[in-house]
Short mmCIF file of C-alpha atoms in Angstrom, two decimals:
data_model
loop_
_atom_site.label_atom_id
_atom_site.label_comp_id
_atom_site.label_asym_id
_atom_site.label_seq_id
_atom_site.Cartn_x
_atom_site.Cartn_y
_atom_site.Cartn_z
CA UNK A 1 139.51 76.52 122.15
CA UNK A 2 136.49 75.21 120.92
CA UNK A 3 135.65 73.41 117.49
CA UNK A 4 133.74 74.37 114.44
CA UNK A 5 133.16 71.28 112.31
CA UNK A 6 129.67 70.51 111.74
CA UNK A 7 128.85 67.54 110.27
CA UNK A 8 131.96 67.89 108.47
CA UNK A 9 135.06 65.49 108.41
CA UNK A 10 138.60 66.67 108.65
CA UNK A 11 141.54 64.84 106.89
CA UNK A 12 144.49 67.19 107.79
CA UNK A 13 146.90 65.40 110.05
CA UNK A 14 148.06 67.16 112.97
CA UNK A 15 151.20 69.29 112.10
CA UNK A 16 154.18 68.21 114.10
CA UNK A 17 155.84 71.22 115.81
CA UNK A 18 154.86 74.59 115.84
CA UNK A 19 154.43 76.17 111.87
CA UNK A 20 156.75 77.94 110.14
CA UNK A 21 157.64 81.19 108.06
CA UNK A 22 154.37 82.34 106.54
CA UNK A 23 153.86 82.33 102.65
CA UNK A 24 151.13 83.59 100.32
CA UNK A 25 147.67 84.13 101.08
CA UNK A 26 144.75 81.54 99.42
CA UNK A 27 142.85 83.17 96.61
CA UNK A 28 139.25 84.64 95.88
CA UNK A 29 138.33 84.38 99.85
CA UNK A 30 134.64 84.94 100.50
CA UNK A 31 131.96 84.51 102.78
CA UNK A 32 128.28 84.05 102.41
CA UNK A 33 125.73 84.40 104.79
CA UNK A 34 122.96 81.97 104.40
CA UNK A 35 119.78 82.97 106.58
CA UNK A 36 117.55 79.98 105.30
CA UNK A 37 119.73 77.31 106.86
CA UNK A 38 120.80 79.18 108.45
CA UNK A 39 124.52 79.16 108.15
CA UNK A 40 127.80 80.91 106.90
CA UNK A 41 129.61 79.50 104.21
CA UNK A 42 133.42 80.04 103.42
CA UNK A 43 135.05 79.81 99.82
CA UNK A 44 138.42 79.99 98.71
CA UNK A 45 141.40 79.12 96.48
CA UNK A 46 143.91 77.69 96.60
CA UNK A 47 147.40 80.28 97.15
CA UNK A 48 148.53 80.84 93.54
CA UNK A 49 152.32 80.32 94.28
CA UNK A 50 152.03 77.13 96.04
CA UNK A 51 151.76 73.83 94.56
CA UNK A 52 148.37 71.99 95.47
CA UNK A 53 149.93 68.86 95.75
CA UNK A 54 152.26 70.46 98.76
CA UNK A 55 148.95 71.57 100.34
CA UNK A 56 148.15 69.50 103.56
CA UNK A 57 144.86 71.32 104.42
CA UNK A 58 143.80 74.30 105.64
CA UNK A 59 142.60 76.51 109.03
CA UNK A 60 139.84 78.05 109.53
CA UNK A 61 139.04 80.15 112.48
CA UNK A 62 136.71 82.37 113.63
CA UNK A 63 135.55 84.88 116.82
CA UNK A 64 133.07 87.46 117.60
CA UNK A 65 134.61 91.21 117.17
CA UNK A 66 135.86 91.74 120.34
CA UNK A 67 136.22 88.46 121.40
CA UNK A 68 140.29 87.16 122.75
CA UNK A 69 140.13 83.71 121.29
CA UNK A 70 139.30 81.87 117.90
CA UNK A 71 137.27 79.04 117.28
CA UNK A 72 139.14 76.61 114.48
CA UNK A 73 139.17 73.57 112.96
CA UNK A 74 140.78 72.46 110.13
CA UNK A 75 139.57 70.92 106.61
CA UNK A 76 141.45 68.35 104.27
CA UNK A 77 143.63 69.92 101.27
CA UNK A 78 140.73 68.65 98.79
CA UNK A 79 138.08 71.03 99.99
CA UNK A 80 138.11 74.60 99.30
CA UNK A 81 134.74 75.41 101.10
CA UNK A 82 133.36 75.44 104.64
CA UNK A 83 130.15 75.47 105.90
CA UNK A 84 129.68 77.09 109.61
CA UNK A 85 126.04 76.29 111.38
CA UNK A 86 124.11 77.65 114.44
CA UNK A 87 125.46 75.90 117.01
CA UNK A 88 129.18 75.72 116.30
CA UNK A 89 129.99 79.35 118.19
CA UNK A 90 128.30 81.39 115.62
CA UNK A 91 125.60 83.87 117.52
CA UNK A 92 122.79 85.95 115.32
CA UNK A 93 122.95 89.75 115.36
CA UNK A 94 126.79 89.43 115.68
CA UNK A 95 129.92 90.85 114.14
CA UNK A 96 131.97 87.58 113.26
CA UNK A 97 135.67 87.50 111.59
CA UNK A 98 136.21 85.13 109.99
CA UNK A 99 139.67 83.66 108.45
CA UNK A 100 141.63 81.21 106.51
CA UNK A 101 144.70 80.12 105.44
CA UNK A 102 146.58 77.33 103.67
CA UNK A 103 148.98 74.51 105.57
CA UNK A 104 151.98 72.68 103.89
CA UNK A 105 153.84 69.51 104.42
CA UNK A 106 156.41 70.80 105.42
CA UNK A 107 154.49 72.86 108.40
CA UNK A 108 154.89 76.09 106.66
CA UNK A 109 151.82 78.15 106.96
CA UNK A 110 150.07 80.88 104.55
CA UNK A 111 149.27 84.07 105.72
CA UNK A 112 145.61 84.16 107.22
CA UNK A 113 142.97 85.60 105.04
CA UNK A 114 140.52 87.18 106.61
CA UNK A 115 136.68 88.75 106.04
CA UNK A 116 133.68 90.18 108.62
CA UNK A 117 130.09 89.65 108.14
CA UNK A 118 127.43 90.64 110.10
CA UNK A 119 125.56 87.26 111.30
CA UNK A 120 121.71 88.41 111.48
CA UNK A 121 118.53 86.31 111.12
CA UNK A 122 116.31 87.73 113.03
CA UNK A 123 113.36 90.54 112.12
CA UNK A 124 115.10 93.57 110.14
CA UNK A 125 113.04 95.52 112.45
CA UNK A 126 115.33 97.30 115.12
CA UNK A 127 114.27 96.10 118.76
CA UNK A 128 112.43 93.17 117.35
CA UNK A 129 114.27 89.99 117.92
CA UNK A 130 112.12 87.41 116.63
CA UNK A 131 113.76 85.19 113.62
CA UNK A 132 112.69 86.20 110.27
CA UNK A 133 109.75 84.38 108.44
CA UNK A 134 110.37 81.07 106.12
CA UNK A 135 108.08 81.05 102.90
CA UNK A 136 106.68 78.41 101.56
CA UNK A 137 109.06 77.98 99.10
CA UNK A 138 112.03 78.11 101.58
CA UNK A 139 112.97 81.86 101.02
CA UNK A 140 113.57 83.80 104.15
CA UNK A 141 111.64 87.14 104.51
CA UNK A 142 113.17 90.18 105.96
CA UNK A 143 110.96 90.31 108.69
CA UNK A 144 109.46 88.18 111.22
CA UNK A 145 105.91 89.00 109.62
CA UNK A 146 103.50 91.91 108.49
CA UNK A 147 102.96 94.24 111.20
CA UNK A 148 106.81 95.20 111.37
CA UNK A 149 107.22 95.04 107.41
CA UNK A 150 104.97 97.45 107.35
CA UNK A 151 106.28 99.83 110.14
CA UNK A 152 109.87 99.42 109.02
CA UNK A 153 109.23 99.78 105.42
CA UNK A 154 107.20 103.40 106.26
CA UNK A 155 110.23 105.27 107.69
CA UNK A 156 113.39 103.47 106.71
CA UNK A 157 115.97 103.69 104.05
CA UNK A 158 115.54 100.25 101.38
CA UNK A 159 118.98 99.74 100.57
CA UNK A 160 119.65 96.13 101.57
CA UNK A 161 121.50 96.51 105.16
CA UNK A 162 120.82 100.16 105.73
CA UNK A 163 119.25 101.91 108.85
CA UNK A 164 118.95 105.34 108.23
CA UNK A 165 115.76 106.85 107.80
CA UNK A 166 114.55 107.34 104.42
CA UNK A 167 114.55 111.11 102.74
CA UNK A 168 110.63 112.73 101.90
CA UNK A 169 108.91 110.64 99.54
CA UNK A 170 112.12 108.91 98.34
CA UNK A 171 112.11 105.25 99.68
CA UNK A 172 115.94 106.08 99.87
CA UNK A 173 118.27 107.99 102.31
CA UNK A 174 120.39 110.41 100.43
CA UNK A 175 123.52 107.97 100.51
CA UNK A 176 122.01 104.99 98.76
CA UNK A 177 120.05 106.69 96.49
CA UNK A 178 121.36 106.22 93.61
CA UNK A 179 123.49 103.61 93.89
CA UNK A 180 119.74 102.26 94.17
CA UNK A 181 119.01 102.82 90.60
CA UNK A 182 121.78 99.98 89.72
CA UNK A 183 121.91 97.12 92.70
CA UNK A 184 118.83 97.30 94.15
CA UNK A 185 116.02 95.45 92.99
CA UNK A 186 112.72 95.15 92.94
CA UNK A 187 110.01 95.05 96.84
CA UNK A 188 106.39 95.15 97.40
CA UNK A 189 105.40 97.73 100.27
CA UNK A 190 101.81 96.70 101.75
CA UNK A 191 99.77 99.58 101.94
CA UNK A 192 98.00 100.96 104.99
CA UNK A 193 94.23 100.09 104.78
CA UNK A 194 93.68 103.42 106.19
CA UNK A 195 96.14 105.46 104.15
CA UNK A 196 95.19 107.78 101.13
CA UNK A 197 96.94 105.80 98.29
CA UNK A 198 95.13 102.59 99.85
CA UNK A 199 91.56 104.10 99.01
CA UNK A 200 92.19 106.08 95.79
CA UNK A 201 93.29 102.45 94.43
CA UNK A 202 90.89 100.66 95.96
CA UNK A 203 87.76 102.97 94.86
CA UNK A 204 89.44 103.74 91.19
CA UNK A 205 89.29 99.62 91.44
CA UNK A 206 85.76 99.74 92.29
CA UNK A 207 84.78 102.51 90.23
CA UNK A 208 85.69 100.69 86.86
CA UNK A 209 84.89 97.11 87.59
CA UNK A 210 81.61 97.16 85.20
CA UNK A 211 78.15 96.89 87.22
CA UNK A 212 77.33 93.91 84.76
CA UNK A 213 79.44 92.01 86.53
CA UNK A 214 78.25 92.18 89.88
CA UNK A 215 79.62 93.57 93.06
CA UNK A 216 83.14 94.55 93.22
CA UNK A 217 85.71 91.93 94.65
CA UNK A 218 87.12 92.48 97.97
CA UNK A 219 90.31 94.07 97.75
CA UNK A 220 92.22 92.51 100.96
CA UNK A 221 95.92 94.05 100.08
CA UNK A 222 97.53 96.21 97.85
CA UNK A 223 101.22 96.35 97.26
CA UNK A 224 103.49 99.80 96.21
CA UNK A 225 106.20 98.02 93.90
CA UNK A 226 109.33 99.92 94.56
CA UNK A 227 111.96 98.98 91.63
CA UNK A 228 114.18 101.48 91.33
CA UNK A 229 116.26 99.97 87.53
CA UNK A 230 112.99 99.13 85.85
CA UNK A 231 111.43 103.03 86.57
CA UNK A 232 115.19 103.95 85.10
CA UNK A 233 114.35 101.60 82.01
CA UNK A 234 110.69 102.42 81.70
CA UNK A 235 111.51 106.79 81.56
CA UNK A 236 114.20 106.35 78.98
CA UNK A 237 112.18 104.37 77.03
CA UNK A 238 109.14 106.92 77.41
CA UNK A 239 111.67 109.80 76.15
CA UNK A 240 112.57 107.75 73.66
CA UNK A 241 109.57 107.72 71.98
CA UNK A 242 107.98 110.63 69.40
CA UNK A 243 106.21 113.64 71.76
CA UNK A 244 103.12 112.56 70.78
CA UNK A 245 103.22 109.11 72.42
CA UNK A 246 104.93 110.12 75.52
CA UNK A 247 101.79 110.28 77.62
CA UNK A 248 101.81 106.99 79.19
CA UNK A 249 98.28 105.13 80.20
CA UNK A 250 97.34 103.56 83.51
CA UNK A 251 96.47 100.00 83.00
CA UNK A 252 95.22 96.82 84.65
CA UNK A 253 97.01 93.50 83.69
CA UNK A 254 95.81 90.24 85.23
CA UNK A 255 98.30 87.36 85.05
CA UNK A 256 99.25 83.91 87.34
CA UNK A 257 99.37 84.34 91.13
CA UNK A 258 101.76 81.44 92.11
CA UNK A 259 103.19 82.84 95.81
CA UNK A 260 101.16 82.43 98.91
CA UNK A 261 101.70 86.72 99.06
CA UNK A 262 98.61 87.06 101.39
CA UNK A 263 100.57 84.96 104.28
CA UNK A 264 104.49 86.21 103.04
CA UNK A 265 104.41 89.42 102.28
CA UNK A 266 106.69 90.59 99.39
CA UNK A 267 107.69 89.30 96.03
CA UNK A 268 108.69 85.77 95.62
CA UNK A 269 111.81 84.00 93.02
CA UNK A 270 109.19 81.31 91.79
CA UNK A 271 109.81 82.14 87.88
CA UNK A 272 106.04 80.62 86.97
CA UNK A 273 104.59 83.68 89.68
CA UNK A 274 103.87 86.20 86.62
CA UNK A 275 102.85 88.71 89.58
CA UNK A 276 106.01 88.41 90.86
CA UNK A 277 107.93 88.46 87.91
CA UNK A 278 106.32 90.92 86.36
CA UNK A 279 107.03 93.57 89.23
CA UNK A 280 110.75 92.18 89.01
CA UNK A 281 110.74 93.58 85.22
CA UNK A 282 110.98 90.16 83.64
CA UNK A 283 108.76 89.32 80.44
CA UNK A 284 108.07 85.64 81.19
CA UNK A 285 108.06 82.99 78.33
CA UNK A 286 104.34 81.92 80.26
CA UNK A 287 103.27 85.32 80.07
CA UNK A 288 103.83 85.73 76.25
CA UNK A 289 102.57 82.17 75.67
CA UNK A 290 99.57 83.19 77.17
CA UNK A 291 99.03 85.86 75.33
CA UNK A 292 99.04 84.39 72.18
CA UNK A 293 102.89 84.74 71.93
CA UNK A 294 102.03 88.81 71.00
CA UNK A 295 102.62 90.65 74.02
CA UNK A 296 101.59 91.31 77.62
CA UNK A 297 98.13 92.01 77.47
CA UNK A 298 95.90 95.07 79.86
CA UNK A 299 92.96 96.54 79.58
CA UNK A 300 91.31 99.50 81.48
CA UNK A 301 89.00 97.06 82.83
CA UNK A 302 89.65 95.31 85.41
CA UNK A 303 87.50 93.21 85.02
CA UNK A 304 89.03 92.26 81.48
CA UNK A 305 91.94 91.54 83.55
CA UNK A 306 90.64 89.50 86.11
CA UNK A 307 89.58 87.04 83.53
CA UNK A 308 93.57 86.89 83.07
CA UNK A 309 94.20 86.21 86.27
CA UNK A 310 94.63 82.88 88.25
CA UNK A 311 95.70 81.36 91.36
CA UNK A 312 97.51 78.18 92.38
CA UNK A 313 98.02 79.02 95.82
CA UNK A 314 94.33 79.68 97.97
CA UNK A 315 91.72 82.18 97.09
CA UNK A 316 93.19 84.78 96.64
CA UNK A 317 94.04 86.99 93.02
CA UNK A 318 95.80 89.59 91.89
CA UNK A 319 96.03 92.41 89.44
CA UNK A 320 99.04 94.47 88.58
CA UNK A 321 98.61 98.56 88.13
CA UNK A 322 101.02 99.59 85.75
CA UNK A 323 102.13 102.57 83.59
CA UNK A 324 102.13 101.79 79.96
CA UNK A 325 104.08 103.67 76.93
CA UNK A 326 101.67 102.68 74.02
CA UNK A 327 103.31 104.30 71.66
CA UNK A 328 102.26 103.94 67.78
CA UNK A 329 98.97 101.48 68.10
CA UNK A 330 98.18 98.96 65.31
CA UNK A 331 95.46 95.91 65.01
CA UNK A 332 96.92 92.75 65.24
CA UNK A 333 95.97 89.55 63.90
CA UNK A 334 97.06 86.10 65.95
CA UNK A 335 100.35 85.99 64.09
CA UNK A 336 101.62 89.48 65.19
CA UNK A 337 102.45 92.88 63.56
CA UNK A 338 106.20 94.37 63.36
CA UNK A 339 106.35 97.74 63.30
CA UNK A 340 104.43 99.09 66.17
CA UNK A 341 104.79 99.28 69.76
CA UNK A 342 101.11 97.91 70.52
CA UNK A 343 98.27 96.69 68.98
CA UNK A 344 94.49 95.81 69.49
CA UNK A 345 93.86 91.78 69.12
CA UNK A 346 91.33 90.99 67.13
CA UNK A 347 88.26 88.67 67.95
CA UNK A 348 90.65 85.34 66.77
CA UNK A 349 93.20 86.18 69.65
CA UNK A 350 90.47 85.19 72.36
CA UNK A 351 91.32 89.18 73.45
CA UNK A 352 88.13 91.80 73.25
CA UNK A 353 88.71 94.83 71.39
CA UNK A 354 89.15 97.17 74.30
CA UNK A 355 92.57 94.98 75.18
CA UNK A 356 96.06 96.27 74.24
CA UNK A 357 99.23 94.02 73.86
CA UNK A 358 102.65 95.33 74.39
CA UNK A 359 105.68 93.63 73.25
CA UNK A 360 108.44 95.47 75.05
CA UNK A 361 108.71 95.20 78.69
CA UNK A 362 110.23 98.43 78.80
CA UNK A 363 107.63 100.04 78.00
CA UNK A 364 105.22 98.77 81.37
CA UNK A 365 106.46 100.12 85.01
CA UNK A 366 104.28 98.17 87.49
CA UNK A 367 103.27 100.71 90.34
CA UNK A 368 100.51 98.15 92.47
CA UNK A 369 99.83 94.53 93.14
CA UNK A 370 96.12 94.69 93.85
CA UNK A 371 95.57 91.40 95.96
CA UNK A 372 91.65 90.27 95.85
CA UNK A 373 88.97 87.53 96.84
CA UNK A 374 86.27 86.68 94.25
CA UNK A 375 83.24 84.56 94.49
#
């Protein structure tokens, strides 16, 4: 039987004689999987009938399904969590059981509590097998890079853990979808280059970027944002609205890039990323500081937008496609207007005229994360 502390002390004393008649269970049992470390971390309480001070420590075992024997160890009666690592008998892409249960004095033992995860840290891609790809900021990506993101993300289901295909254009299978609409949240899918969506965005890109300005910029990637609860947010809040405003607009809004997204494909946790953020459905402080502390600001012009936009992380910059519910339209002066859904700054906002500002996130649904290089 082999052991499974890592890097972790045990101060239970060996119990003298085989244990005794089993009592209650410990409470709240739960295990996390952890594929940045990576690692599998138990948490538990202690059993609600027993007194802690009676507690001399506790078990903790584990074994591949299938497998005859356990791997345990034991932890002192102080510590209610346990930390397993790679290399202490846990294997990736592997069913694991995993159990605990509470040890007293007096050699009388709790029952076992017990959980299964599935241990996987490699590429989400099926017949892959490489380990998944570490971002810069320590997050682990679902798959081992771009190429099977891409091929995965095309035919399969998006619910977190889920391998069925996905249903027509629904980036769900018919299970999951709409459970979707209120635990999933919020992916970029990178575009073909040669696809049809890829081009109609990249020419309606090219087509309104004004000919004063030069030449284009080189669009290198564009991003689908799938985000199933803020589409749910951003149609009630269309219907919501008098039938004369429901006609949403298709705008450009240009805001901080601060994810290396070029390199890691997909949307990062850094709250400063607005890009990121933004496609999450999250009206940043920054954003509305920027903006003069009216709104989110976007423009029909991309190139209005691009002035927006900035970078902290290579050359690279991005603009967001969204949908945007206007609704009743106002001017607005640098201190704000209530009463309308979204005004044109005026000249002392630092905004031109053809600008509009929109207070309630609810009313933007990001559709594309147009990734570009400008010189």
């Amino acid at each position: 039987m082999g052991s499974c502390l890592d890097h972790e002390e045990s101060s239970k004393e060996d119990v003298d004689g085989p244990l005794l008649t089993q009592g209650p269970k410990v409470e709240r049992f739960t295990v996390t999987v952890n594929p940045s470390e990576p690692s599998v971390t138990l948490r538990w309480d202690p059993p609600a009938d027993w007194d802690v001070t009676e507690i001399r420590g506790y078990d903790v075992r584990f074994k591949t399904l299938g497998a005859l024997e356990y791997i345990e160890c034991q932890v002192g009666a102080s510590q209610t969590t346990h930390t397993l690592r790679v290399g202490s008998g846990l294997e990736p892409l592997s069913s694991v059981q995993f159990e605990v249960r509470a040890v007293q004095d007096a050699g009388v033992a709790g029952e076992w509590s017990s959980d299964s995860r599935l241990v996987d840290w490699h590429c989400r891609f099926p017949t892959c097998g490489q380990n998944r790809m570490r971002k810069y900021d320590g997050q682990i990506y679902d798959f081992c890079g771009r190429a099977c993101a891409r091929s995965y993300c095309s035919r399969h289901c998006m619910f977190p853990s889920c391998v069925c295909l996905k249903e027509g254009d629904d980036w769900y299978c018919s299970q999951h979808k709409e459970e979707a609409l209120h635990t999933v949240g919020a992916f970029a899918l990178e575009l073909e280059p040669q696809s049809d969506k890829f081009k109609s965005i990249h020419k309606r890109f090219k087509k309104a970027w004004p000919k004063t300005k030069g030449n284009a910029p080189k669009v290198n990637f564009i991003y689908k944002i799938i985000n199933p609860q803020v589409t749910k947010h951003f149609e009630e809040y269309l219907h919501g609205l008098p039938v004369s405003y429901r006609k949403p607009s298709v705008l450009y809004h240009g805001t901080r890039l601060d994810c290396d997204m070029a390199e890691f494909p997909g949307l990062c946790l850094n709250p400063k990323c607005g890009v990121c953020s933004t496609s999450r459905g999250k009206a940043l402080s920054l954003q509305l500081e920027e903006g003069g502390g009216a709104g989110l600001c976007f423009s029909a012009n991309p190139f209005r937008s691009h002035s927006l936009a900035s970078s902290t992380m290579g050359p690279h910059r991005a603009v967001l496609l969204c949908k945007v519910a206007m609704g009743s339209k106002s001017k607005m002066d640098s201190a704000g207007e209530v009463g309308v859904d979204s005004a044109s700054p005026s000249p002392d906002m630092g905004r031109q005229t053809g600008d509009i500002m929109v207070r309630n996130i609810d009313a933007v649904c990001p559709l594309y994360i147009i990734l570009y290089t400008y010189s």
